[in-house]
mmCIF file of C-alpha atoms in Angstrom:
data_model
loop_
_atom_site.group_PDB
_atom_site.id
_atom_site.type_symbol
_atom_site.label_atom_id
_atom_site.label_comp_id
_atom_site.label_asym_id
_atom_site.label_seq_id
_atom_site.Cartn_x
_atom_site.Cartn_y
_atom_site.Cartn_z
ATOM 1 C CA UNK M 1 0.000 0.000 0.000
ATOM 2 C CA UNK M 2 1.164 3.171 -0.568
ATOM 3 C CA UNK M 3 -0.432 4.423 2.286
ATOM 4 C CA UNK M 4 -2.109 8.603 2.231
ATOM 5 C CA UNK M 5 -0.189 10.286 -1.272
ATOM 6 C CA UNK M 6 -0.287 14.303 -1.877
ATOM 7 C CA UNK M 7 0.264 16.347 -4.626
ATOM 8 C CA UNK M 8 1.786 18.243 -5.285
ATOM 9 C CA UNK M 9 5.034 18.929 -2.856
ATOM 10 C CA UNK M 10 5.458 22.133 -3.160
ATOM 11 C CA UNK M 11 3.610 25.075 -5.125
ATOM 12 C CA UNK M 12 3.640 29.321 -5.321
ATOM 13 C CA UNK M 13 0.540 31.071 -5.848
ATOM 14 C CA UNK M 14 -0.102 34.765 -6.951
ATOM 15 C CA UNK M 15 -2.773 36.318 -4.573
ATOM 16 C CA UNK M 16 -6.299 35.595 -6.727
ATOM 17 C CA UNK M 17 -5.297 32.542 -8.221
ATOM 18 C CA UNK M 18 -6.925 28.982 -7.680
ATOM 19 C CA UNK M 19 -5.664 25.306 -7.236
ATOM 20 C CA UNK M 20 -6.219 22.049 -6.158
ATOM 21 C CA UNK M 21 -4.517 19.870 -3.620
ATOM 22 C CA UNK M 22 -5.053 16.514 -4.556
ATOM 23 C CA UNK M 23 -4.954 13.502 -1.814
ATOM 24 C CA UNK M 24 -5.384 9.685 -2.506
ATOM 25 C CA UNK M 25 -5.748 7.025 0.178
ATOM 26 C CA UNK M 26 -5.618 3.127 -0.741
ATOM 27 C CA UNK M 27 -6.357 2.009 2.694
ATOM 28 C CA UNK M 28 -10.594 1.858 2.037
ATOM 29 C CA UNK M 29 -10.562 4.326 4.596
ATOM 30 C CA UNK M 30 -13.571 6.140 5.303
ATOM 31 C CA UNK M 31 -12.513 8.933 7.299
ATOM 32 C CA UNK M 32 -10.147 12.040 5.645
ATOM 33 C CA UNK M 33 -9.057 15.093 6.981
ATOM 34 C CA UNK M 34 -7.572 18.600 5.695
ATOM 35 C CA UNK M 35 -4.743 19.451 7.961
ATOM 36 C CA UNK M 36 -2.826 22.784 7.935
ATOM 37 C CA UNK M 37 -0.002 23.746 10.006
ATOM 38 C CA UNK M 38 1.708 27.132 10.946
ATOM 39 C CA UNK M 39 4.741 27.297 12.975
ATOM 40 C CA UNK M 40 3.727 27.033 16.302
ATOM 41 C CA UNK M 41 0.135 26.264 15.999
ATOM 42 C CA UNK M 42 0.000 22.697 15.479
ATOM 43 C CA UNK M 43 -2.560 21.184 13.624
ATOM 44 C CA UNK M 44 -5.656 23.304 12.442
ATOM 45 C CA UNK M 45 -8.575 21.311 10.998
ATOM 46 C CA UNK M 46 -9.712 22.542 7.218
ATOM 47 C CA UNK M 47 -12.777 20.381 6.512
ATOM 48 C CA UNK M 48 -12.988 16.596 7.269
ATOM 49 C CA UNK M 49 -15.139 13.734 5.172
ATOM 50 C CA UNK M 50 -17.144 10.771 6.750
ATOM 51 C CA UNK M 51 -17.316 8.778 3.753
ATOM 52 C CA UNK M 52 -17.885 9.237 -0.616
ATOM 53 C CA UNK M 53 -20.096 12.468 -0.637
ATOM 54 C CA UNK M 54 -20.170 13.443 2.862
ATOM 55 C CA UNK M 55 -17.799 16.395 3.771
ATOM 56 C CA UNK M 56 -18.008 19.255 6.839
ATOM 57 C CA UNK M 57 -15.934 21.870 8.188
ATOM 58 C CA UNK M 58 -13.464 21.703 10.461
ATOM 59 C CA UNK M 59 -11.949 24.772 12.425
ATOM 60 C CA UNK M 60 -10.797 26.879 9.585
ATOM 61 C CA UNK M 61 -12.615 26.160 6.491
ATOM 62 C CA UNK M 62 -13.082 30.025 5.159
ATOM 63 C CA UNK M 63 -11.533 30.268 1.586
ATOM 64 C CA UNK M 64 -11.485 26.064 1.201
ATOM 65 C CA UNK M 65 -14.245 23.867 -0.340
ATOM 66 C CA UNK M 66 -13.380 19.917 -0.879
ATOM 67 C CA UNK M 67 -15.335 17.301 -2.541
ATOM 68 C CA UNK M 68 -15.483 13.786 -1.976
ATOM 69 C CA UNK M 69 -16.760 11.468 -5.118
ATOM 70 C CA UNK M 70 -14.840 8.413 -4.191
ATOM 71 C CA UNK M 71 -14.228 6.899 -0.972
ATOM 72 C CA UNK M 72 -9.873 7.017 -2.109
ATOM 73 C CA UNK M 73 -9.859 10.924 -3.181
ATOM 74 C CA UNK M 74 -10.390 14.014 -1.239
ATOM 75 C CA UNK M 75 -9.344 17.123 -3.049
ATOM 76 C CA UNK M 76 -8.896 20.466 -1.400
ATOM 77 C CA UNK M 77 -9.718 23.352 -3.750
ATOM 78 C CA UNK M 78 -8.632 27.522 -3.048
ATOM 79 C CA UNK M 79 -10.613 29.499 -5.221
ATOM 80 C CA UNK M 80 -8.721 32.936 -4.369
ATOM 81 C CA UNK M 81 -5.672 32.197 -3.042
ATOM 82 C CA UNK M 82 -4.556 34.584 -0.500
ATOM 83 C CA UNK M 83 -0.905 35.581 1.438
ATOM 84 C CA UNK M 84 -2.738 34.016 4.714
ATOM 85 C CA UNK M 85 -3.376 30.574 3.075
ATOM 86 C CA UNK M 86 0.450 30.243 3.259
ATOM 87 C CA UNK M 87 0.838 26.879 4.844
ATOM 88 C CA UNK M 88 1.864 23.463 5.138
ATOM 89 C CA UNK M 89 -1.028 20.907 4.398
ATOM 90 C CA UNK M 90 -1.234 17.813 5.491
ATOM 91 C CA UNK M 91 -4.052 15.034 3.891
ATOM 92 C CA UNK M 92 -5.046 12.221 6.861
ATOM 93 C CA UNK M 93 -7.438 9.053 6.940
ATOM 94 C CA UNK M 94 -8.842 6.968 9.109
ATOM 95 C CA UNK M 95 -10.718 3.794 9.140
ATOM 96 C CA UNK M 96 -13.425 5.909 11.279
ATOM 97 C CA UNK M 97 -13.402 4.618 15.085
ATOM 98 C CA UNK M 98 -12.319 7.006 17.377
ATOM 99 C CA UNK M 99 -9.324 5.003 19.309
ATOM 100 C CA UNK M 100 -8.263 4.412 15.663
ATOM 101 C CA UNK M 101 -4.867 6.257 14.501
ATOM 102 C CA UNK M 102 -4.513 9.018 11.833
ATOM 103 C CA UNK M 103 -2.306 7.997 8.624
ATOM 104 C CA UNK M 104 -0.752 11.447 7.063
ATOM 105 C CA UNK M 105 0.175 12.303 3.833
ATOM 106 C CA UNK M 106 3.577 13.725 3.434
ATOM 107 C CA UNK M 107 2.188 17.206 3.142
ATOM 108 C CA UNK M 108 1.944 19.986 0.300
ATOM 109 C CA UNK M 109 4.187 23.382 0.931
ATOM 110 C CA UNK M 110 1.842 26.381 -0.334
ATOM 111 C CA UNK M 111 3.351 29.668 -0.960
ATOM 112 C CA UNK M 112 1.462 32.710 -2.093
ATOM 113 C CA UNK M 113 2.725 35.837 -2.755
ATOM 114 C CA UNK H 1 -14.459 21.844 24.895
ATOM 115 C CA UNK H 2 -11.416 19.811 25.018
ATOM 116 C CA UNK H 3 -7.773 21.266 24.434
ATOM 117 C CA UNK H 4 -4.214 19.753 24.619
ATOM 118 C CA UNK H 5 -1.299 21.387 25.936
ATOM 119 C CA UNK H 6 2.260 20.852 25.172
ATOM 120 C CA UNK H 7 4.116 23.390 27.388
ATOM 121 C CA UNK H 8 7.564 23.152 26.350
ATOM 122 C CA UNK H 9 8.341 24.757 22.492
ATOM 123 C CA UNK H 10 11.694 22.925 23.218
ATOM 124 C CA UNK H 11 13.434 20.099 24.929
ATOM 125 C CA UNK H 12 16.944 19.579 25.131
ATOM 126 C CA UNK H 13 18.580 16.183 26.328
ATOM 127 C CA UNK H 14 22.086 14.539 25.836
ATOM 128 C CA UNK H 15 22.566 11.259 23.730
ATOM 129 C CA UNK H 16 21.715 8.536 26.332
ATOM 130 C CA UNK H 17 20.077 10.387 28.795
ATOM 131 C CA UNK H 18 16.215 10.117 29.349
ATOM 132 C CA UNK H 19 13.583 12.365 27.869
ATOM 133 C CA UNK H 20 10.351 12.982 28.763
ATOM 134 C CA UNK H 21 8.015 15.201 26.345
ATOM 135 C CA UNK H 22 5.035 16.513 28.505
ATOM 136 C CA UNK H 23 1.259 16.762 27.556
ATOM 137 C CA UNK H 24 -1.862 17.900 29.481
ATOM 138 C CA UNK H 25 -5.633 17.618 28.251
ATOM 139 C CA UNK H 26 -8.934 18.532 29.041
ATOM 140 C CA UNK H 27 -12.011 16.630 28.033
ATOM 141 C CA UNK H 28 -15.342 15.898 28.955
ATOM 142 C CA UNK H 29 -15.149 12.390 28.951
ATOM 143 C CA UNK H 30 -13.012 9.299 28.551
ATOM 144 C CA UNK H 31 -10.620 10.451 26.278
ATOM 145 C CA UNK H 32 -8.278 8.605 23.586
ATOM 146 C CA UNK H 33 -4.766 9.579 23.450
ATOM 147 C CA UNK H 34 -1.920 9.398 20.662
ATOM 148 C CA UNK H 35 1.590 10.941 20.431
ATOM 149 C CA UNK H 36 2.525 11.537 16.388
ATOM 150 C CA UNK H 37 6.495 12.693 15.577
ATOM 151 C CA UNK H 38 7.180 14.620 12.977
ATOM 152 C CA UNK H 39 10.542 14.844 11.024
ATOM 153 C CA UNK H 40 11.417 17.422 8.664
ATOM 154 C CA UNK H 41 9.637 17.900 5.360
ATOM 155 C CA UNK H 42 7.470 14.752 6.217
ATOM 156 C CA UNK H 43 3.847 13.721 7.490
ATOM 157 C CA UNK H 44 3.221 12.917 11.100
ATOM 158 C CA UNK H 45 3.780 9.509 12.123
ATOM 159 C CA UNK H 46 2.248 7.436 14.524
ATOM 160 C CA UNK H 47 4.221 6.312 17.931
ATOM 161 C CA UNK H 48 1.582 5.164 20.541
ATOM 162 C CA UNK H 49 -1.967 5.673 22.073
ATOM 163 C CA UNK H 50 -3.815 5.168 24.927
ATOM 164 C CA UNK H 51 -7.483 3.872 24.569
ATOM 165 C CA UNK H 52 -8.105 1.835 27.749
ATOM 166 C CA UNK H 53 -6.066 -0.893 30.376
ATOM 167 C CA UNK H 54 -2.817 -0.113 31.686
ATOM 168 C CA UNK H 55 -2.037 3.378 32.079
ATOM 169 C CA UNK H 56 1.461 3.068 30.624
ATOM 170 C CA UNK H 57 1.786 2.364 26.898
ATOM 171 C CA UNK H 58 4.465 0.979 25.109
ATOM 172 C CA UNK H 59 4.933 2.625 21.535
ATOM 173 C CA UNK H 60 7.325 2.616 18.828
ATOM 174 C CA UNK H 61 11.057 3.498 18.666
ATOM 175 C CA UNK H 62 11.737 2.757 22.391
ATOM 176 C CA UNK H 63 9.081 5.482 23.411
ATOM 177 C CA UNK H 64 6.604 4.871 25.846
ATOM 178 C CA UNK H 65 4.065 6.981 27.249
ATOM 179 C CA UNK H 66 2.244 7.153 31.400
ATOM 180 C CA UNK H 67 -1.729 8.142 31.652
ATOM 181 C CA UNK H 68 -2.435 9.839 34.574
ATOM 182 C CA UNK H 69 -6.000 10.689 34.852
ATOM 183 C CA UNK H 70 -5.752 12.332 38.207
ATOM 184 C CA UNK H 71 -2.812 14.925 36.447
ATOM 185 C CA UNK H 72 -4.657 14.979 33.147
ATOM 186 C CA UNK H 73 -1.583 14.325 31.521
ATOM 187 C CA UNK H 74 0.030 11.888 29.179
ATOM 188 C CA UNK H 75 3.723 12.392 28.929
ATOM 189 C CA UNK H 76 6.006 11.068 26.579
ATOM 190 C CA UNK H 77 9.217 8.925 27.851
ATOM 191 C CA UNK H 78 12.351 7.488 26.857
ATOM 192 C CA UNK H 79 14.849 5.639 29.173
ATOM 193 C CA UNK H 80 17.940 6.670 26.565
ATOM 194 C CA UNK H 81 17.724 9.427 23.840
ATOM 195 C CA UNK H 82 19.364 9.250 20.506
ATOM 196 C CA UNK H 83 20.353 11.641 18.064
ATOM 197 C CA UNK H 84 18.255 10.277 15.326
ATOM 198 C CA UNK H 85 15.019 10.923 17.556
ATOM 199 C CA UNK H 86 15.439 14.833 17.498
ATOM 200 C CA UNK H 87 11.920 15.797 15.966
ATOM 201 C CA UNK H 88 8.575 17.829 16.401
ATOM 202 C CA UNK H 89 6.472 15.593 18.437
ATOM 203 C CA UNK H 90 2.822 16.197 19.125
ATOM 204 C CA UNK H 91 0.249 15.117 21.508
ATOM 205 C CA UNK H 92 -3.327 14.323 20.526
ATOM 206 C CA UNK H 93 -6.723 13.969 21.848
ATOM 207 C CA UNK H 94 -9.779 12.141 20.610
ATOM 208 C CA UNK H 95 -13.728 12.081 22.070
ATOM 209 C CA UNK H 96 -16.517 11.688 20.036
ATOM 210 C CA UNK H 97 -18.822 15.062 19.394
ATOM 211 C CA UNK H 98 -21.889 14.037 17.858
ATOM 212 C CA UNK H 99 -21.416 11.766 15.066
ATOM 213 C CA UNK H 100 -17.792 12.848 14.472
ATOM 214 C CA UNK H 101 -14.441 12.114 16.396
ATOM 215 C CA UNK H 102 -13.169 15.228 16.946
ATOM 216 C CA UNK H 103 -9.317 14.974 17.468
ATOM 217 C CA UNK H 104 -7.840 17.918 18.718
ATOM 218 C CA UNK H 105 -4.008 18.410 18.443
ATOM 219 C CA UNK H 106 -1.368 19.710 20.287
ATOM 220 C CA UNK H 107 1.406 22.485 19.375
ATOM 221 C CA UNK H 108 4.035 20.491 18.674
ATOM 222 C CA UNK H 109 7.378 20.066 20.846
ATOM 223 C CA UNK H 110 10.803 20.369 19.348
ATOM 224 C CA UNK H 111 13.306 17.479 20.804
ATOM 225 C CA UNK H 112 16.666 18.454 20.232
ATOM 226 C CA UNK H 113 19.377 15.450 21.609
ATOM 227 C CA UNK H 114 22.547 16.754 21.773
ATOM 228 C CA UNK H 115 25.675 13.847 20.639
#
């Protein structure tokens, strides 16, 4: 298995423009998450996903939307990228019980200027 | 509302003495708790939890980790510190809130071992 996969590793935006971080999971997991972390701050939840076509927020979902069509994908979209969306994000999964561990992509760097 | 707290930014120890990495919570609840390291320019990674039993968990990498439920705390150990396990590590918490297990992580600490 290749485990949680993100693309890609590292990107710069201009302010206004729009992307997609893409995030595959071949464990048949049916829990993802949308991580991002600032120095210092830990772990800030984006928007998680309970299963193929079930998503909510998380903490900090203003100027995110994600989809889920397949239970393996779970794409995080910026529409208008902006200098406080610089971050490191991080793609998890979960099989979906609570004492259950998180499996982590290895993250996307996001840079916009 | 339940919170984690990692009060140390930083953590210095010598190769081959022992560590210990602290974490407090605060739940409603009977909480589930992990410890995750991070190394640079890479994902978290998994090292141990606590779900229920024996209050002191064995994980990976040496590392173990002591529930205390009348501290609140879960701190992380090692008897002998190496080099190669200078990382961000980070405490987490899980309950369930509503349908959805809300995990709620912790700052991070830095472990620096000095050779």
């Amino acid at each position: 298995n290749a485990g949680v996969t993100q693309t890609p590793k590292f990107r710069i935006l201009k302010i206004g423009q729009s992307m997609t971080l893409q995030c595959t999971q071949d464990m048949n997991h049916n829990y993802m998450y949308w991580y991002r972390q600032d120095p210092g701050m830990g772990l800030k939840l984006i928007y998680y996903s309970v299963g193929a076509g079930i998503t909510d927020k998380g903490e900090v979902p203003n100027g995110y939307n994600v989809s889920r069509s397949t239970t393996e994908d779970f794409p995080l979209r910026l529409e208008l990228a902006a200098p406080s969306q610089t971050s490191v994000y991080f793609c998890a999964s979960t099989p979906g019980q609570a004492q259950e561990t998180q499996y982590f992509g290895p993250g996307t760097r996001l840079l916009v200027l | 509302a339940q919170s984690v707290a990692q009060p140390e930014d930083q953590v210095n120890v010598a190769e081959g003495n022992p560590l210990t990495v602290k974490c407090t919570y605060s739940v409603s609840g009977n909480p589930y708790l992990f410890w995750y390291v991070q190394y640079p320019n890479r994902g978290l990674q998994f090292l141990l939890k606590y779900i229920t039993g024996d209050n002191l968990v064995k994980g990976s990498y040496g590392f173990e980790a002591e529930f205390n439920k009348s501290q609140t705390s879960f701190h992380l150990k090692k008897p002998s510190a190496l080099v190669s396990d200078s990382a961000l590590y980070f405490c987490a918490v899980r309950i369930r809130s509503g349908g959805y297990q809300k995990v709620t992580f912790g700052t991070g600490t830095k472990l620096q071992v000095i050779p």
